[in-house]
Short mmCIF file of C-alpha atoms in Angstrom, two decimals:
data_model
loop_
_atom_site.label_atom_id
_atom_site.label_comp_id
_atom_site.label_asym_id
_atom_site.label_seq_id
_atom_site.Cartn_x
_atom_site.Cartn_y
_atom_site.Cartn_z
CA UNK A 1 40.22 217.96 188.73
CA UNK A 2 40.48 214.25 189.06
CA UNK A 3 37.87 212.30 190.97
CA UNK A 4 40.02 210.17 193.33
CA UNK A 5 37.10 207.99 194.27
CA UNK A 6 35.67 207.22 190.81
CA UNK A 7 36.69 203.58 191.02
CA UNK A 8 35.48 202.94 194.62
CA UNK A 9 33.85 199.46 194.86
CA UNK A 10 35.45 198.47 191.52
CA UNK A 11 37.91 195.66 190.97
CA UNK A 12 40.74 195.97 188.50
CA UNK A 13 43.08 193.28 187.33
CA UNK A 14 46.40 194.44 185.80
CA UNK A 15 48.84 191.97 184.26
CA UNK A 16 52.49 192.80 184.00
CA UNK A 17 52.01 195.13 186.97
CA UNK A 18 55.19 194.63 188.94
CA UNK A 19 57.12 197.23 186.94
CA UNK A 20 56.92 199.99 184.44
CA UNK A 21 53.59 201.01 182.74
CA UNK A 22 51.62 198.20 184.47
CA UNK A 23 52.89 199.22 187.85
CA UNK A 24 51.85 202.81 187.15
CA UNK A 25 48.39 201.68 185.97
CA UNK A 26 47.90 199.55 189.11
CA UNK A 27 48.94 202.39 191.47
CA UNK A 28 46.68 204.87 189.66
CA UNK A 29 43.66 202.72 189.89
CA UNK A 30 44.28 202.04 193.52
CA UNK A 31 44.72 205.76 194.20
CA UNK A 32 41.30 206.38 192.62
CA UNK A 33 39.73 203.85 194.97
CA UNK A 34 39.88 200.49 193.04
CA UNK A 35 40.84 197.17 194.59
CA UNK A 36 43.67 196.03 192.39
CA UNK A 37 45.01 192.57 191.50
CA UNK A 38 48.78 193.13 190.76
CA UNK A 39 49.59 190.16 188.52
CA UNK A 40 53.07 189.44 187.14
CA UNK A 41 55.67 186.69 186.61
CA UNK A 42 57.86 188.63 189.08
CA UNK A 43 56.49 187.32 192.40
CA UNK A 44 58.58 189.70 194.52
CA UNK A 45 57.95 192.75 192.33
CA UNK A 46 54.19 192.13 192.39
CA UNK A 47 54.21 191.69 196.17
CA UNK A 48 56.11 194.99 196.65
CA UNK A 49 53.64 196.90 194.57
CA UNK A 50 50.70 195.24 196.33
CA UNK A 51 52.21 195.84 199.78
CA UNK A 52 52.83 199.57 198.90
CA UNK A 53 49.27 200.03 197.74
CA UNK A 54 47.91 198.42 200.96
CA UNK A 55 50.28 200.59 203.12
CA UNK A 56 48.99 203.73 201.38
CA UNK A 57 45.46 202.75 202.38
CA UNK A 58 44.39 200.94 199.21
CA UNK A 59 43.41 197.39 198.71
CA UNK A 60 45.56 195.07 196.51
CA UNK A 61 46.66 191.45 196.15
CA UNK A 62 49.74 190.11 194.38
CA UNK A 63 49.38 187.20 191.96
CA UNK A 64 52.14 185.30 190.28
CA UNK A 65 51.21 184.37 186.78
CA UNK A 66 52.65 183.24 183.38
CA UNK A 67 50.08 184.92 181.15
CA UNK A 68 50.83 182.52 178.26
CA UNK A 69 49.50 179.54 180.32
CA UNK A 70 45.78 178.96 180.19
CA UNK A 71 45.88 177.27 183.52
CA UNK A 72 47.65 180.08 185.19
CA UNK A 73 45.46 182.73 183.65
CA UNK A 74 42.41 180.85 184.94
CA UNK A 75 43.98 180.64 188.36
CA UNK A 76 44.79 184.38 188.28
CA UNK A 77 41.24 185.27 187.63
CA UNK A 78 39.86 182.80 190.22
CA UNK A 79 42.19 184.35 192.83
CA UNK A 80 41.12 187.89 191.92
CA UNK A 81 37.45 187.08 192.07
CA UNK A 82 37.74 185.00 195.32
CA UNK A 83 39.79 187.66 197.08
CA UNK A 84 38.42 190.96 195.65
CA UNK A 85 35.28 190.25 193.82
CA UNK A 86 34.06 190.33 190.21
CA UNK A 87 36.38 192.09 187.81
CA UNK A 88 35.15 195.41 186.50
CA UNK A 89 38.33 196.44 184.56
CA UNK A 90 40.84 194.11 182.90
CA UNK A 91 44.11 195.60 181.76
CA UNK A 92 46.05 193.26 179.64
CA UNK A 93 49.45 194.87 179.97
CA UNK A 94 51.90 191.95 180.20
CA UNK A 95 54.08 191.36 177.21
CA UNK A 96 57.61 190.88 175.86
CA UNK A 97 59.71 192.85 173.46
CA UNK A 98 63.15 191.61 174.46
CA UNK A 99 64.28 189.06 171.92
CA UNK A 100 65.08 190.54 168.56
CA UNK A 101 66.22 188.28 165.72
CA UNK A 102 66.69 188.72 162.05
CA UNK A 103 64.00 186.80 160.26
CA UNK A 104 66.41 184.44 158.58
CA UNK A 105 67.72 183.27 161.97
CA UNK A 106 64.31 182.70 163.68
CA UNK A 107 62.58 179.54 164.62
CA UNK A 108 59.07 178.43 165.51
CA UNK A 109 59.77 178.71 169.31
CA UNK A 110 60.70 182.37 168.92
CA UNK A 111 57.50 183.05 166.91
CA UNK A 112 55.37 181.05 169.43
CA UNK A 113 56.87 182.93 172.36
CA UNK A 114 55.80 186.35 171.17
CA UNK A 115 52.41 185.28 170.00
CA UNK A 116 51.77 183.40 173.31
CA UNK A 117 52.92 186.22 175.63
CA UNK A 118 51.60 189.25 173.61
CA UNK A 119 48.42 188.08 171.95
CA UNK A 120 47.19 184.67 173.21
CA UNK A 121 47.53 185.88 176.79
CA UNK A 122 45.06 188.71 176.12
CA UNK A 123 42.69 186.27 174.46
CA UNK A 124 42.86 183.99 177.37
CA UNK A 125 42.06 186.67 179.90
CA UNK A 126 39.32 188.28 177.84
CA UNK A 127 37.69 184.83 177.23
CA UNK A 128 37.41 184.29 180.91
CA UNK A 129 36.58 187.83 182.09
CA UNK A 130 34.09 188.91 179.39
CA UNK A 131 31.36 186.46 180.39
CA UNK A 132 31.69 187.64 184.05
CA UNK A 133 31.42 191.29 182.85
CA UNK A 134 28.40 190.52 180.58
CA UNK A 135 26.57 188.86 183.50
CA UNK A 136 27.20 191.76 185.91
CA UNK A 137 26.10 194.38 183.41
CA UNK A 138 29.35 195.55 181.80
CA UNK A 139 32.89 196.48 182.22
CA UNK A 140 36.11 197.70 180.55
CA UNK A 141 38.88 195.73 178.89
CA UNK A 142 42.09 197.48 178.01
CA UNK A 143 44.62 195.75 175.80
CA UNK A 144 48.15 197.05 175.62
CA UNK A 145 49.50 197.39 172.02
CA UNK A 146 52.49 199.33 170.64
CA UNK A 147 53.77 201.15 167.62
CA UNK A 148 54.79 197.68 166.35
CA UNK A 149 51.12 197.11 165.31
CA UNK A 150 51.46 199.78 162.55
CA UNK A 151 55.18 200.21 162.09
CA UNK A 152 57.74 197.57 161.33
CA UNK A 153 61.00 197.13 163.21
CA UNK A 154 64.10 195.19 162.24
CA UNK A 155 64.38 191.90 164.14
CA UNK A 156 60.82 192.15 165.40
CA UNK A 157 58.61 190.29 162.91
CA UNK A 158 56.99 188.21 165.63
CA UNK A 159 56.57 191.17 168.01
CA UNK A 160 55.07 193.42 165.36
CA UNK A 161 52.70 190.63 164.20
CA UNK A 162 51.58 190.01 167.79
CA UNK A 163 50.79 193.61 168.37
CA UNK A 164 48.96 193.90 165.01
CA UNK A 165 46.91 190.95 166.25
CA UNK A 166 46.16 192.75 169.49
CA UNK A 167 44.67 195.68 167.66
CA UNK A 168 42.71 193.43 165.27
CA UNK A 169 41.39 191.38 168.24
CA UNK A 170 40.55 194.59 170.15
CA UNK A 171 38.39 195.96 167.34
CA UNK A 172 36.57 192.60 166.94
CA UNK A 173 36.01 192.31 170.69
CA UNK A 174 34.72 195.89 170.87
CA UNK A 175 32.15 195.03 168.19
CA UNK A 176 31.10 191.75 169.80
CA UNK A 177 30.97 192.90 173.33
CA UNK A 178 29.43 196.37 173.00
CA UNK A 179 25.85 194.96 173.29
CA UNK A 180 26.86 193.72 176.72
CA UNK A 181 28.05 197.09 177.87
CA UNK A 182 31.68 196.04 177.72
CA UNK A 183 34.02 198.69 176.42
CA UNK A 184 37.20 197.27 174.76
CA UNK A 185 40.06 199.56 173.86
CA UNK A 186 43.74 199.23 172.98
CA UNK A 187 46.42 201.57 174.33
CA UNK A 188 49.56 202.37 172.34
CA UNK A 189 52.16 203.81 174.74
CA UNK A 190 54.59 206.40 173.37
#
């Protein structure tokens, strides 16, 4: 039987939470008692999810963010802390898989886009949240990966590289942050 109050008095920040897996993660944490920051580029979608969590008796806020922007990630974390409290769980779910190109037709902007959205964004959020967690006695960071980290796909060199980077970064962070009681894991949906 699931303990539906195991996250009472906990604050969870979920990126890419307006739709799909991120939305389901945000809703489940809220159902189990967490206050949830629903962060996404889709302002309207994030607000809908947040409003529905609040209407169901939970506590949530919506935050518009481009996770590839250091300034916007910092503002997202500041908004979460000021409105909900210190972050206990960070779920780095935001990402992009939409632009497939054969390698011979790619350019630097295409490469940078995937590395910025899928990998750098997770680094930016972890870099700001981990010190907060260390100071408060611990926490949990969940980085979303995919099968692209271990299996190649045509037209997806940058995507696959970004997800391989997510898994390598997650292993390194788990090692470095374990002494601070911060658990770091990667999820691979599917």
